[in-house]
C-alpha atoms as a PDB file:
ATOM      1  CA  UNK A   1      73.099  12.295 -49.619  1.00  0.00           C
ATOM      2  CA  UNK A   2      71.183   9.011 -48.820  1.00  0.00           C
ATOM      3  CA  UNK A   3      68.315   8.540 -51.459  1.00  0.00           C
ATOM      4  CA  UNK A   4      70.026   9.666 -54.594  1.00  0.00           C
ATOM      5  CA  UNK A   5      67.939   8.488 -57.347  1.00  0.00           C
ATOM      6  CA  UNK A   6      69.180   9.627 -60.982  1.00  0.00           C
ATOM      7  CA  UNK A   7      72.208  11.429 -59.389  1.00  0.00           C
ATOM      8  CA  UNK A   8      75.514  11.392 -57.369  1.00  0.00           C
ATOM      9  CA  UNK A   9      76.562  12.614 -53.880  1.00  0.00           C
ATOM     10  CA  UNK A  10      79.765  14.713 -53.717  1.00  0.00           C
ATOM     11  CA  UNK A  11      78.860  16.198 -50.854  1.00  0.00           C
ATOM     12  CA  UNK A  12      76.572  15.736 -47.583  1.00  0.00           C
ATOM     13  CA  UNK A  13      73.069  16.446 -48.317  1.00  0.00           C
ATOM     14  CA  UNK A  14      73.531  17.470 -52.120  1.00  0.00           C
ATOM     15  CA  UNK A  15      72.761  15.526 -54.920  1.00  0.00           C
ATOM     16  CA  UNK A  16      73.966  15.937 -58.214  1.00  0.00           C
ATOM     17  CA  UNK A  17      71.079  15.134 -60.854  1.00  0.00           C
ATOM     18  CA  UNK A  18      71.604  13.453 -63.928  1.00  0.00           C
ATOM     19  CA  UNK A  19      70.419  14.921 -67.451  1.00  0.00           C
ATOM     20  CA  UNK A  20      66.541  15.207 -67.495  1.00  0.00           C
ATOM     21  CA  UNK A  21      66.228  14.448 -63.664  1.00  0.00           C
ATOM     22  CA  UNK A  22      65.804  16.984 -61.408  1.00  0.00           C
ATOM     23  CA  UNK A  23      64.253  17.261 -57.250  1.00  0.00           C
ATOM     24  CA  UNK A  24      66.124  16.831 -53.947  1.00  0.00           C
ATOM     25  CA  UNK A  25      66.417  13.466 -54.770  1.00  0.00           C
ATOM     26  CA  UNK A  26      66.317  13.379 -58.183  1.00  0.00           C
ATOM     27  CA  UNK A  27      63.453  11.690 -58.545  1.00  0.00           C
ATOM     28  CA  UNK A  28      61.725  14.258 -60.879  1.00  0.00           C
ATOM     29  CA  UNK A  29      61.541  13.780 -64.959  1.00  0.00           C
ATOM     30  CA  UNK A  30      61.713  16.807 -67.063  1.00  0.00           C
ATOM     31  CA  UNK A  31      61.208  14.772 -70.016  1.00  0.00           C
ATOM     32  CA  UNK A  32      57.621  13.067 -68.496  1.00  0.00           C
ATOM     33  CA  UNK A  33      55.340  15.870 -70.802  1.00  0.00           C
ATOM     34  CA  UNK A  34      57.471  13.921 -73.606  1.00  0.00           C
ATOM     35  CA  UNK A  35      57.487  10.134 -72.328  1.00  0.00           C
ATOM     36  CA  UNK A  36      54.262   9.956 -70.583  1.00  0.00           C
ATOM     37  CA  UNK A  37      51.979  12.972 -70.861  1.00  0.00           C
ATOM     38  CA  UNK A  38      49.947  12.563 -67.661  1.00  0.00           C
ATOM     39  CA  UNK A  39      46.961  15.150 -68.921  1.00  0.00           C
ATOM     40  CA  UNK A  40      43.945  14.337 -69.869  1.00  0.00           C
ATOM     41  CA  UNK A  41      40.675  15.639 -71.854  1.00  0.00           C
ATOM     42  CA  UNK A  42      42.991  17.726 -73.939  1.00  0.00           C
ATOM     43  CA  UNK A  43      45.327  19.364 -71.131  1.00  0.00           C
ATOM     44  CA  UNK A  44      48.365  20.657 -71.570  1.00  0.00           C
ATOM     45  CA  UNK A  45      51.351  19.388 -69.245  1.00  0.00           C
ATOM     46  CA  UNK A  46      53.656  21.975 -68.433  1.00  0.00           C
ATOM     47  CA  UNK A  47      57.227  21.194 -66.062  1.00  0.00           C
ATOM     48  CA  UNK A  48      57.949  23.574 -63.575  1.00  0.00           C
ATOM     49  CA  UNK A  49      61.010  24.499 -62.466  1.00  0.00           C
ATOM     50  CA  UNK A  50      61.473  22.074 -59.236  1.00  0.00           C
ATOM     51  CA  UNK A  51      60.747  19.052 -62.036  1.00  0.00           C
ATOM     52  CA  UNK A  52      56.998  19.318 -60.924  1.00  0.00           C
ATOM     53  CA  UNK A  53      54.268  19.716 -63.548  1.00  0.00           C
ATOM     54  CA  UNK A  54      50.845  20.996 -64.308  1.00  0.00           C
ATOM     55  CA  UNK A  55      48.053  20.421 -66.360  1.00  0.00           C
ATOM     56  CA  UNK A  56      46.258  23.454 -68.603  1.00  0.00           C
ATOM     57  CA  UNK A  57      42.889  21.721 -68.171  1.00  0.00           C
ATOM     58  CA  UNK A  58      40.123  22.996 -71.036  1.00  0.00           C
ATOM     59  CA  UNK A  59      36.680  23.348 -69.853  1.00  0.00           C
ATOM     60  CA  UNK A  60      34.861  21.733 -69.007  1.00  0.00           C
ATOM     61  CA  UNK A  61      37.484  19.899 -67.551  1.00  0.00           C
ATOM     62  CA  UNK A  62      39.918  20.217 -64.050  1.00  0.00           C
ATOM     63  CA  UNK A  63      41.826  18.518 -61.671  1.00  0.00           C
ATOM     64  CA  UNK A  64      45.477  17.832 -61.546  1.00  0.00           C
ATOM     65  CA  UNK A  65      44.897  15.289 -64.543  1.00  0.00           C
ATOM     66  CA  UNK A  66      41.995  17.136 -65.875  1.00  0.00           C
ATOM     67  CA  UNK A  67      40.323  13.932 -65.029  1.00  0.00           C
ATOM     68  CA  UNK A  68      37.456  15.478 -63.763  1.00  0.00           C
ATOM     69  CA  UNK A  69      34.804  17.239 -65.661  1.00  0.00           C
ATOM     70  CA  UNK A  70      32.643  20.050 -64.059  1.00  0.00           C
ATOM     71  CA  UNK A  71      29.285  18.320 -64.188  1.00  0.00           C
ATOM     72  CA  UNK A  72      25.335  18.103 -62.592  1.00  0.00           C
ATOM     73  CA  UNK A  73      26.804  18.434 -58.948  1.00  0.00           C
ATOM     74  CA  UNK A  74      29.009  21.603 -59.631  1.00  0.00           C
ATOM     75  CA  UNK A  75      27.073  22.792 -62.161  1.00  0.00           C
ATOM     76  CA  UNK A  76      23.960  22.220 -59.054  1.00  0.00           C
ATOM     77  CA  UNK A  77      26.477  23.872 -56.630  1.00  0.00           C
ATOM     78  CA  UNK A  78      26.532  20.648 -54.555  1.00  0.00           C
ATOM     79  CA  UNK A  79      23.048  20.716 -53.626  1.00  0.00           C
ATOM     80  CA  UNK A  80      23.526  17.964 -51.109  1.00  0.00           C
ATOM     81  CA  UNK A  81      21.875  18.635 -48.196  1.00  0.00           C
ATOM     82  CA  UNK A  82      22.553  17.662 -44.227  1.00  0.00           C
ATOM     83  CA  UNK A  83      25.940  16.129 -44.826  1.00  0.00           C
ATOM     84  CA  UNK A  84      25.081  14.381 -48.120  1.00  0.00           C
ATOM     85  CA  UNK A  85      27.559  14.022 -50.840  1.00  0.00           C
ATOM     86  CA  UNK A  86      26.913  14.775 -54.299  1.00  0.00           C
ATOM     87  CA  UNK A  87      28.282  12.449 -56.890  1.00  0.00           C
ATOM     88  CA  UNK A  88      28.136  12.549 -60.489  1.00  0.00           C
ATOM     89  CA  UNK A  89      30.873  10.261 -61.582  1.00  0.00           C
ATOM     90  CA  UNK A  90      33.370  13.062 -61.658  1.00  0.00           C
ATOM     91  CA  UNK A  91      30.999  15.317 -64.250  1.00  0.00           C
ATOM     92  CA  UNK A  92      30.695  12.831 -66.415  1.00  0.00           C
ATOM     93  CA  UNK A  93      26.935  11.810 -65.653  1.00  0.00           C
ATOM     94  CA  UNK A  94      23.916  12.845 -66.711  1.00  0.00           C
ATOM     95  CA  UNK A  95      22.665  13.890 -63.178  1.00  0.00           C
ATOM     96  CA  UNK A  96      23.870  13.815 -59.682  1.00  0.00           C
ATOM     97  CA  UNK A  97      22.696  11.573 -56.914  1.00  0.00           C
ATOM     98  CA  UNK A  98      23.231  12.753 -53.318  1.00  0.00           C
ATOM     99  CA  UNK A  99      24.285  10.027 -50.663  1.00  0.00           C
ATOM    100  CA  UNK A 100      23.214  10.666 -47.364  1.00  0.00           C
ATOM    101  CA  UNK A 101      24.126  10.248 -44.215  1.00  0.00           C
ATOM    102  CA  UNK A 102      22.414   7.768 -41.504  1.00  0.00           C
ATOM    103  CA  UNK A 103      18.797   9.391 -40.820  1.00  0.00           C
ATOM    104  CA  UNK A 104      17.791  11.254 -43.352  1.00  0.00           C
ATOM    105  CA  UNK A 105      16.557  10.506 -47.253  1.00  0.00           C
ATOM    106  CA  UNK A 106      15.217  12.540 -49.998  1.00  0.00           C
ATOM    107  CA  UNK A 107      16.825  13.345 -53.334  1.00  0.00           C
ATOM    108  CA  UNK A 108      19.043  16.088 -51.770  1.00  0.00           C
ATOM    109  CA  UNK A 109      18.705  14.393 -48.037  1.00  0.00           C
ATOM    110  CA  UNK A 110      16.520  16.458 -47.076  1.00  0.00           C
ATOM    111  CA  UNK A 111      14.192  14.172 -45.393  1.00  0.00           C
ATOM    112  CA  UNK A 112      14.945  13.300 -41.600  1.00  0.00           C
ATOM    113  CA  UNK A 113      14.011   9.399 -40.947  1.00  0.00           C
ATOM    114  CA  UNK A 114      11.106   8.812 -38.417  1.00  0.00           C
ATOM    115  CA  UNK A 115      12.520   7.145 -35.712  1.00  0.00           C
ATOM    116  CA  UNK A 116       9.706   6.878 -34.070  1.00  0.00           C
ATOM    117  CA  UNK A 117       7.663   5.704 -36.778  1.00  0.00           C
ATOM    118  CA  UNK A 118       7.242   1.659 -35.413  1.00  0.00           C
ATOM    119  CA  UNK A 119       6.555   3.001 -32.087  1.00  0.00           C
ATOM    120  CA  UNK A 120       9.605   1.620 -29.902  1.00  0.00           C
ATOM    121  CA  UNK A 121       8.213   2.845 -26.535  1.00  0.00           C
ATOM    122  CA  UNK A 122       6.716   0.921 -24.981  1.00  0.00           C
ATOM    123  CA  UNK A 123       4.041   1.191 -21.602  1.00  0.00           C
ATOM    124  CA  UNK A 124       2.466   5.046 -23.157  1.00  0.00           C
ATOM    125  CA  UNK A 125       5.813   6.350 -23.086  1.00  0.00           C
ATOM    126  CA  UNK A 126       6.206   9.525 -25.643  1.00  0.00           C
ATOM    127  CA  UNK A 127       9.089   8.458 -28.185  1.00  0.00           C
ATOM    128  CA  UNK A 128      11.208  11.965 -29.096  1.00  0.00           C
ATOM    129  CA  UNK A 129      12.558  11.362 -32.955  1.00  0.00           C
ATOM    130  CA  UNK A 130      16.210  12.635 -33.334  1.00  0.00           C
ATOM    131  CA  UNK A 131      18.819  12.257 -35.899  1.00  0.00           C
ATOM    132  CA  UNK A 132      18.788   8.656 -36.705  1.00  0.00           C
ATOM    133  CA  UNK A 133      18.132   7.708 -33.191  1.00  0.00           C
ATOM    134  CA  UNK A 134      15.075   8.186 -30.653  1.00  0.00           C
ATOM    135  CA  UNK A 135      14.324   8.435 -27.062  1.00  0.00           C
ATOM    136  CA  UNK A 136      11.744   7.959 -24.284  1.00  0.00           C
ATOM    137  CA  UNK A 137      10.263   9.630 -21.946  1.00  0.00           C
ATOM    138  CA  UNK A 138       8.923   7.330 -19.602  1.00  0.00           C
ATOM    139  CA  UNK A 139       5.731   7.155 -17.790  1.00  0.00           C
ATOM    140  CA  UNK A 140       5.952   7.371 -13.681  1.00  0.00           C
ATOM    141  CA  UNK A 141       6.659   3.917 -12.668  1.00  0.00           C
ATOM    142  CA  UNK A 142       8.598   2.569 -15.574  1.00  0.00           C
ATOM    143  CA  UNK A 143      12.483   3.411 -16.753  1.00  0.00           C
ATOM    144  CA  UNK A 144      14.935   2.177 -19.709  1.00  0.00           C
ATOM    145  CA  UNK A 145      15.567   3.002 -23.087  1.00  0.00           C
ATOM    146  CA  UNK A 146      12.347   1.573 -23.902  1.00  0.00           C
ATOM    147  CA  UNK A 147      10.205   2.040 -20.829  1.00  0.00           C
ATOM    148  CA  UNK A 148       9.844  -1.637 -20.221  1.00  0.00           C
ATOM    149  CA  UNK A 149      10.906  -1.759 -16.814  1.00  0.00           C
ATOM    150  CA  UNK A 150       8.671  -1.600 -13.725  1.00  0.00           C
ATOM    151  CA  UNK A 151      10.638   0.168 -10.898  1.00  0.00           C
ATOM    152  CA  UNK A 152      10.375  -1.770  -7.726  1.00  0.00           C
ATOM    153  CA  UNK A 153       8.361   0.908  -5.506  1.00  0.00           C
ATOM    154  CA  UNK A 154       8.858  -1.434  -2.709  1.00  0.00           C
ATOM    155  CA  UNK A 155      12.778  -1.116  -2.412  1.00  0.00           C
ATOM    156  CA  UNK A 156      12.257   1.200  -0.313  1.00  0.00           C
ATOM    157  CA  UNK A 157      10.876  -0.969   2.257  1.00  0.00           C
ATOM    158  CA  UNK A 158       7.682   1.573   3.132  1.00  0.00           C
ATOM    159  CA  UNK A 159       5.546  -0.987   4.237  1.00  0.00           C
ATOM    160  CA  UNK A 160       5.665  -0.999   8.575  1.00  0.00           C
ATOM    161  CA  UNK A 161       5.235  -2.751  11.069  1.00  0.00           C
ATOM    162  CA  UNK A 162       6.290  -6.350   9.710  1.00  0.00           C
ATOM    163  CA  UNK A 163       3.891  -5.819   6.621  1.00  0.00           C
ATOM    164  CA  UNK A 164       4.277  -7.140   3.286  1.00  0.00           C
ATOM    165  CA  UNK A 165       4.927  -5.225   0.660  1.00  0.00           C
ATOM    166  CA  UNK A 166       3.806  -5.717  -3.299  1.00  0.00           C
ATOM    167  CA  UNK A 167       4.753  -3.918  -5.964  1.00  0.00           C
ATOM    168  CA  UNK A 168       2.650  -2.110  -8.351  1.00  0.00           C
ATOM    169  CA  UNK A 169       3.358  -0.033 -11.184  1.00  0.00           C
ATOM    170  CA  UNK A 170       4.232   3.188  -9.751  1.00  0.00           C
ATOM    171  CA  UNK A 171       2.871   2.634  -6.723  1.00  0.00           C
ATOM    172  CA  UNK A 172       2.318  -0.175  -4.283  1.00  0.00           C
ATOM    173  CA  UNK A 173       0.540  -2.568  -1.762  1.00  0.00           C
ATOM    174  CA  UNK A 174       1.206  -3.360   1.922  1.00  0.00           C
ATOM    175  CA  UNK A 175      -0.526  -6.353   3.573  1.00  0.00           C
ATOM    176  CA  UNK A 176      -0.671  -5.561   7.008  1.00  0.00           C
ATOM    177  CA  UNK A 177       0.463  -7.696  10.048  1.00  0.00           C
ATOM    178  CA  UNK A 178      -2.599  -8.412  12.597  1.00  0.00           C
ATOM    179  CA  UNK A 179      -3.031  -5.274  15.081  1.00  0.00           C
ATOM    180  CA  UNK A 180      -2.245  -2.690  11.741  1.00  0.00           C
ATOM    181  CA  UNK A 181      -4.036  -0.845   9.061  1.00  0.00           C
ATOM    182  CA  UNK A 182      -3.313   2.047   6.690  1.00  0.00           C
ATOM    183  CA  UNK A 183      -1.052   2.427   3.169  1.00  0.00           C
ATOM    184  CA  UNK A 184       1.717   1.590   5.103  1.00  0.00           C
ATOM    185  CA  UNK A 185       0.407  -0.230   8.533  1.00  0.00           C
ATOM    186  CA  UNK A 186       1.500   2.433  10.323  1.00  0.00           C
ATOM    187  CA  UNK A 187      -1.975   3.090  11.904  1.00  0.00           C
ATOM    188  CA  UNK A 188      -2.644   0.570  15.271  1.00  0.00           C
ATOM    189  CA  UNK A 189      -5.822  -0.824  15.710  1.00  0.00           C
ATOM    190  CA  UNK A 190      -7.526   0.034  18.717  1.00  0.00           C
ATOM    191  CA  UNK A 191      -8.203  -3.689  20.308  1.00  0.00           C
ATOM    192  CA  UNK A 192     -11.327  -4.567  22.275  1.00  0.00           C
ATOM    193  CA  UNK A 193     -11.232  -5.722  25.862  1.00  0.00           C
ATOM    194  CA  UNK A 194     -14.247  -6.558  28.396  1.00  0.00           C
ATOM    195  CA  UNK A 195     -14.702  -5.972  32.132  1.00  0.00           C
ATOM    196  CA  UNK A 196     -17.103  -7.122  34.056  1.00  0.00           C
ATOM    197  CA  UNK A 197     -19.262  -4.691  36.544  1.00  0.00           C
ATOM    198  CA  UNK A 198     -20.713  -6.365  39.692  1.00  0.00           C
ATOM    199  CA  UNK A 199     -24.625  -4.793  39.960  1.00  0.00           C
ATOM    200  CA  UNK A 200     -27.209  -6.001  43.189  1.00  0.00           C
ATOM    201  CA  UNK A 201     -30.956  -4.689  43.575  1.00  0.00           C
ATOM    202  CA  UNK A 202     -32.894  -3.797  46.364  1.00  0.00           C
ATOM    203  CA  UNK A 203     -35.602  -7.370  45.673  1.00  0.00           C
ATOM    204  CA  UNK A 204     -32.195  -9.655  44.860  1.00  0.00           C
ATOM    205  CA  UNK A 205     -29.370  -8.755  47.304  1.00  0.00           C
ATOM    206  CA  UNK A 206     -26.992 -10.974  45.101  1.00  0.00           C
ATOM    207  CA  UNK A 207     -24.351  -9.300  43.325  1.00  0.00           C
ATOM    208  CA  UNK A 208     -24.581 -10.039  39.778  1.00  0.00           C
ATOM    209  CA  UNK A 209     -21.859  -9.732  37.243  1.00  0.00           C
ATOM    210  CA  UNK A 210     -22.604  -7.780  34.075  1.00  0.00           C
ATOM    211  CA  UNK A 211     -20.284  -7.545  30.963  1.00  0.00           C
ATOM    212  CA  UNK A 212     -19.168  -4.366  29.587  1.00  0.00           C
ATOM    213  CA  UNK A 213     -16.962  -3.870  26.857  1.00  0.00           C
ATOM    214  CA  UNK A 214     -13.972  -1.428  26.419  1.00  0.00           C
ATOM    215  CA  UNK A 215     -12.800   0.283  23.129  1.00  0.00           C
ATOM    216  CA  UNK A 216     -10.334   2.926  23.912  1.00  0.00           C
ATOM    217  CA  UNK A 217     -11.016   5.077  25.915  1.00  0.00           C
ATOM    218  CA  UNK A 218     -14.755   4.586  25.985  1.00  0.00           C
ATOM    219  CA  UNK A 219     -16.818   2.292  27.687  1.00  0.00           C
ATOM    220  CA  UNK A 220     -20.508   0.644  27.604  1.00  0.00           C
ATOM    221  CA  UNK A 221     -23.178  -1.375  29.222  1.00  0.00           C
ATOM    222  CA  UNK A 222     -25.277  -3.507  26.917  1.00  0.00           C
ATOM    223  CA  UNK A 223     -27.633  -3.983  30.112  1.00  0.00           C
ATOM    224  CA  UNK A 224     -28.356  -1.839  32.805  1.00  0.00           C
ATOM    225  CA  UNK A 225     -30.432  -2.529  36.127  1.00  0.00           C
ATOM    226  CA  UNK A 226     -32.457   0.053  37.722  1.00  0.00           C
ATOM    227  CA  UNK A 227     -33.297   0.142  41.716  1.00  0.00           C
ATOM    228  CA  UNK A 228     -36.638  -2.062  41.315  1.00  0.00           C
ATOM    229  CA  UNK A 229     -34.470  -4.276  39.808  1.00  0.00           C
ATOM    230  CA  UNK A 230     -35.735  -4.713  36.554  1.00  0.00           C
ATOM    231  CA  UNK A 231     -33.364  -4.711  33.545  1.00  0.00           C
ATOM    232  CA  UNK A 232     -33.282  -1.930  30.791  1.00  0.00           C
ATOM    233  CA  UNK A 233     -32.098  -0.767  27.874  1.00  0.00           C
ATOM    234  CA  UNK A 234     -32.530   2.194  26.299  1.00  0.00           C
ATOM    235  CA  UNK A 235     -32.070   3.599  22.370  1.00  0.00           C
ATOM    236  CA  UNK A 236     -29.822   6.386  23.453  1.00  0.00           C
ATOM    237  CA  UNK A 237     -27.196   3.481  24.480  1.00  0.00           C
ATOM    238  CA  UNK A 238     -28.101   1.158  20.874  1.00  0.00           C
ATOM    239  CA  UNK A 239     -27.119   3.968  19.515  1.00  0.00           C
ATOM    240  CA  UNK A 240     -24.009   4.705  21.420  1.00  0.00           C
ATOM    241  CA  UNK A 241     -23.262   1.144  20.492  1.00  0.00           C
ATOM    242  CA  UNK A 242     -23.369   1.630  17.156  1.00  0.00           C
ATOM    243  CA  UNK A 243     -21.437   4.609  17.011  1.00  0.00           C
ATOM    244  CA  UNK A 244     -18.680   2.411  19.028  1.00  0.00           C
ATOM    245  CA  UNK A 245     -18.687  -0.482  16.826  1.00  0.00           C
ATOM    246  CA  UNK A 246     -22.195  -1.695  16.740  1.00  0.00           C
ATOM    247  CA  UNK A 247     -23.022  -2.810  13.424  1.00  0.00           C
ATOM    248  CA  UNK A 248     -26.513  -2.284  11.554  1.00  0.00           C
ATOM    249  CA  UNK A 249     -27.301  -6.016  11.567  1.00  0.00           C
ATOM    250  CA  UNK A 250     -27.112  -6.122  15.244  1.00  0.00           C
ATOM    251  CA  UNK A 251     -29.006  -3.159  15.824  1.00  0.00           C
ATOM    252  CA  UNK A 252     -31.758  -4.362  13.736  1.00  0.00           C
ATOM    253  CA  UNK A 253     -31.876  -7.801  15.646  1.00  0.00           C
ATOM    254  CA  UNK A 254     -32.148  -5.834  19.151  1.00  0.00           C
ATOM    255  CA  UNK A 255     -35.076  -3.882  17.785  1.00  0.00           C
ATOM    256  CA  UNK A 256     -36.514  -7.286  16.434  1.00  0.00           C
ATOM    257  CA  UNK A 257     -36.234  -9.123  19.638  1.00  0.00           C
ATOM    258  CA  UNK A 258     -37.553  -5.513  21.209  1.00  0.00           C
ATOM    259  CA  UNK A 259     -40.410  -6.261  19.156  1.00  0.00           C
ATOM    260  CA  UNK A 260     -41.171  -9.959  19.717  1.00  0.00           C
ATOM    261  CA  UNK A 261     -40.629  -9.278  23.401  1.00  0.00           C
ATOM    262  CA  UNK A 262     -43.227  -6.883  23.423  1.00  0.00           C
ATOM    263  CA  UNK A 263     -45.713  -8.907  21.821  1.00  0.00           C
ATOM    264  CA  UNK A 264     -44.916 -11.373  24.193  1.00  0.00           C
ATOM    265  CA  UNK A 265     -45.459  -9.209  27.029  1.00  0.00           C
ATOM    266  CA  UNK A 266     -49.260  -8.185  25.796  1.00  0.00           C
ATOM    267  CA  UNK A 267     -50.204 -11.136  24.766  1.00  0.00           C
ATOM    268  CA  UNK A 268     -49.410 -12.452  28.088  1.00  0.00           C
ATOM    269  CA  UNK A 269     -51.338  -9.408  29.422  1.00  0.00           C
ATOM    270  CA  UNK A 270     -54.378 -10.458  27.453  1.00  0.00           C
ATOM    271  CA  UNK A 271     -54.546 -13.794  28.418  1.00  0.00           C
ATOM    272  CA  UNK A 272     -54.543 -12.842  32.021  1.00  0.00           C
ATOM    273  CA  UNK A 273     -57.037 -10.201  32.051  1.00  0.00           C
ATOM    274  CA  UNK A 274     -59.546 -12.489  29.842  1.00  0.00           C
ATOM    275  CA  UNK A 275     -59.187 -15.653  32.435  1.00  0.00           C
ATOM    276  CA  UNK A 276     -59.312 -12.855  35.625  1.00  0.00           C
ATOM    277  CA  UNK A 277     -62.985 -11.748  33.997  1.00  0.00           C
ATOM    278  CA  UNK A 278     -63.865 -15.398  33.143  1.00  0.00           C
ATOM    279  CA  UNK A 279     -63.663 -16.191  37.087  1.00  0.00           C
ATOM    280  CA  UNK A 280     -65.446 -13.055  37.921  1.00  0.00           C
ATOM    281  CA  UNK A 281     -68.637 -13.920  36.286  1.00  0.00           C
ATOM    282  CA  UNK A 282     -68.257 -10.971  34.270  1.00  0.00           C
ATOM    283  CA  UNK A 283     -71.623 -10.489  31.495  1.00  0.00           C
ATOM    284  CA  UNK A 284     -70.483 -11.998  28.488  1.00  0.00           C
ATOM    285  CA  UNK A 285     -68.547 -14.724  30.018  1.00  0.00           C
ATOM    286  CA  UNK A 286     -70.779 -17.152  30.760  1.00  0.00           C
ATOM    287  CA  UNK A 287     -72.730 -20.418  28.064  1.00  0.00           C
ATOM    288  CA  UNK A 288     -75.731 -22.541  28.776  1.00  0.00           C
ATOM    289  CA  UNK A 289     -73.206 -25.457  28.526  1.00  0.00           C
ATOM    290  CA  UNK A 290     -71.112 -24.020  31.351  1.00  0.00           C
ATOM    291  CA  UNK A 291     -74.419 -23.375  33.918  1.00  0.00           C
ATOM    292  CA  UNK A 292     -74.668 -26.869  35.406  1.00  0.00           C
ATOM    293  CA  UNK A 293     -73.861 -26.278  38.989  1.00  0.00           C
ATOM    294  CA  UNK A 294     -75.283 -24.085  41.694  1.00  0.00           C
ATOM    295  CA  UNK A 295     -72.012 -22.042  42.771  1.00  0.00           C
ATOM    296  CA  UNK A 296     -71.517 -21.399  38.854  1.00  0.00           C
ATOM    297  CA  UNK A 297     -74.864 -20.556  38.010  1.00  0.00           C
ATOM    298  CA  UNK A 298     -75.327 -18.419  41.333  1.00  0.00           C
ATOM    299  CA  UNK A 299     -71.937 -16.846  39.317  1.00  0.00           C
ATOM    300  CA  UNK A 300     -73.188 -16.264  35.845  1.00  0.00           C
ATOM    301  CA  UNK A 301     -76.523 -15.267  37.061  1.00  0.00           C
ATOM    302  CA  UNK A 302     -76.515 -13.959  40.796  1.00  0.00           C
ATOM    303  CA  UNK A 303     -79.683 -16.429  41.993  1.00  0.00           C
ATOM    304  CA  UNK A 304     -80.195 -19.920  43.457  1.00  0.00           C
ATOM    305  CA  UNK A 305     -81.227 -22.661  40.711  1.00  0.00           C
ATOM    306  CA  UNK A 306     -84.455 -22.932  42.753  1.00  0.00           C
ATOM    307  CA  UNK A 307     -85.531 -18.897  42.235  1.00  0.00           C
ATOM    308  CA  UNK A 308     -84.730 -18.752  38.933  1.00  0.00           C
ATOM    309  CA  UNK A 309     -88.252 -18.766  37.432  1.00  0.00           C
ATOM    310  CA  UNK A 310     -89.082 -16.150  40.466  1.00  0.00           C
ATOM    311  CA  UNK A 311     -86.287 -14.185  38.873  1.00  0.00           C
ATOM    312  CA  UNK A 312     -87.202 -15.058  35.594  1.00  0.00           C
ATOM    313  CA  UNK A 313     -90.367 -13.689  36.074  1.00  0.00           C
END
C-alpha cells in the first residue's frame, strides 16, 4: 500500500495504522482534540470514527472551526442585491457592506450605473443604457459603436452617365457630365440645333435664307414673310418662344425694340405728312419771312404780287 503514513503494509492496498493514527493512509490523528484542538469561539472538537473530526460550535458561532460568527449579513439575510456580496468580516463587524458587481452601486447594489450618462453617441444617435455597457442606435447615414462613421452613399456608384459622385451624409451629390441632368444624370438634355428655311416674295424674287431653330421635336420661326413681302412677327409666336426656351429677358427686349420701332415708324409718318402740307400751301403753313417770291406768294396766298391790294381790298 503506497502512501503509508503512520502505518505498515502487509498486504496490497491495506495499511496497518499505528496507535492514535487512523484513515486509508493513516494520515488521521485521534489524539488532535488533545494535541491541537482546532475549535474555536468555545467549540467542542469531537473525532469521528474514520479519524475525522467536528466542531460543536456555540452560537453565535459556525463553521468547521467555528471561525465564523453569524453576524449583520446573516442576521440581514444577505441583503445583497444583483449579484453583490455581503461581507461582514465573518460576523464579526458591526455592519455589512455589499460589494457589487460592475454596473451597479447603492448600499445593497441596487443602483444600475448610467451608461449613458456622458453621452457616448455621437451624430443624435439615441444611447440604450444596459448593464455596465451601452449601445447606439444610429441615425440614417452614420454606423459604429459610436455613430461616428459616415457611410459612403456613393459606393454604390448611382451617379450615371460618367457623373461624379459626392458623398453626403445619408444621401448624396452627382455632378453631371455635359448633355445630363437629374439626381443621378440619368435624364438627357434635349440639345438645340438650327435649320435654315429658304423664303422669296412676290416684289424680291431672291430666295432668302431664314434661321429657324429646332428643340425636339418642335420647331420655330423667329421671322416670318408674308406675300407683299413684308416681314412679321406676331405675339402668338413670342409666346411660343418662350414656352420653347425663350427667356423673360428676351421677350421683354422684343417688345422694347417693338416699341422703339413703332415710334420710329410715326415719327417718320409725321415728318412726312407736315413737309407734304408745307409744299401744298396749306393755311397755317405759310410766314411773312417766307413770302418773298411770286410762285411762293401766288402759293401761300392764291394771287399775283401785283393784285394783292385788289385782293386785299
Amino acid at each position: 500500500m503506497p502512501g503509508c503514513v503512520h502505518g505498515v503494509c502487509h498486504q496490497p492496498w491495506q495499511c496497518m495504522c499505528q496507535s492514535g493514527w487512523a484513515g486509508n493512509f493513516c494520515d488521521k490523528d485521534l489524539h488532535l482534540c488533545e494535541n491541537s484542538d482546532p475549535c474555536q469561539n468555545g467549540g467542542q472538537c469531537v473525532i469521528t470514527a474514520d479519524g475525522e473530526y467536528t466542531c460543536n460550535c456555540p452560537e453565535p458561532f459556525h463553521g468547521k472551526n467555528c471561525e465564523m460568527k453569524r453576524g449583520p449579513c446573516e442576521a440581514e439575510g444577505f441583503p445583497c442585491l444583483n449579484g453583490g456580496t455581503c461581507q461582514d468580516n465573518n460576523g464579526f463587524a458591526d455592519a455589512f457592506i455589499c460589494r457589487c458587481l460592475a454596473g451597479y452601486v447603492g448600499r445593497l447594489c441596487e443602483t444600475d450605473v448610467d451608461d449613458c450618462l456622458m453621452r457616448p453617441c455621437a451624430n443624435g444617435a439615441t444611447c440604450v443604457d444596459g448593464v455596465n455597457r451601452f449601445s447606439c442606435e444610429c441615425p440614417y447615414g452614420f454606423q459604429g459603436r459610436f455613430c461616428t462613421v459616415n457611410i459612403n452613399d456613393c459606393v454604390g456608384q448611382p451617379c450615371q452617365n460618367g457623373g461624379r459622385c459626392f458623398d453626403r451624409v445619408g444621401d448624396y451629390e452627382c455632378y453631371c457630365a455635359e448633355g445630363f441632368t437629374g439626381k443621378s444624370c440619368e435624364i438627357p438634355i434635349p440639345r438645340s440645333t438650327w435649320d435654315y428655311q429658304v423664303v422669296t416674295s412676290a416684289k424680291d424674287p431672291t430666295p432668302q435664307t431664314l434661321p429657324t431653330r429646332t428643340v425636339g421635336t418642335s420647331r420655330w420661326s423667329p421671322v416670318s414673310v408674308d406675300k407683299a413681302g413684308h416681314f412679321k412677327i406676331s405675339v402668338k409666336e413670342v409666346v411660343t418662344q418662350r414656352e420653347h426656351g425663350l427667356s423673360e429677358l428676351q421677350i421683354i427686349i422684343v417688345i422694347v425694340f417693338g416699341v422703339i420701332t413703332g415710334l420710329v415708324v410715326l415719327l417718320t409718318v409725321g415728318l412726312v405728312l407736315w413737309y407734304r402740307l408745307r409744299a401744298t400751301g396749306q393755311p397755317g403753313w405759310c410766314s411773312n419771312s417766307s413770302a418773298d417770291t411770286k410762285t411762293h406768294y401766288q402759293q401761300c396766298h392764291g394771287t399775283a404780287p401785283e393784285n394783292r391790294k385788289t385782293t386785299e381790298l
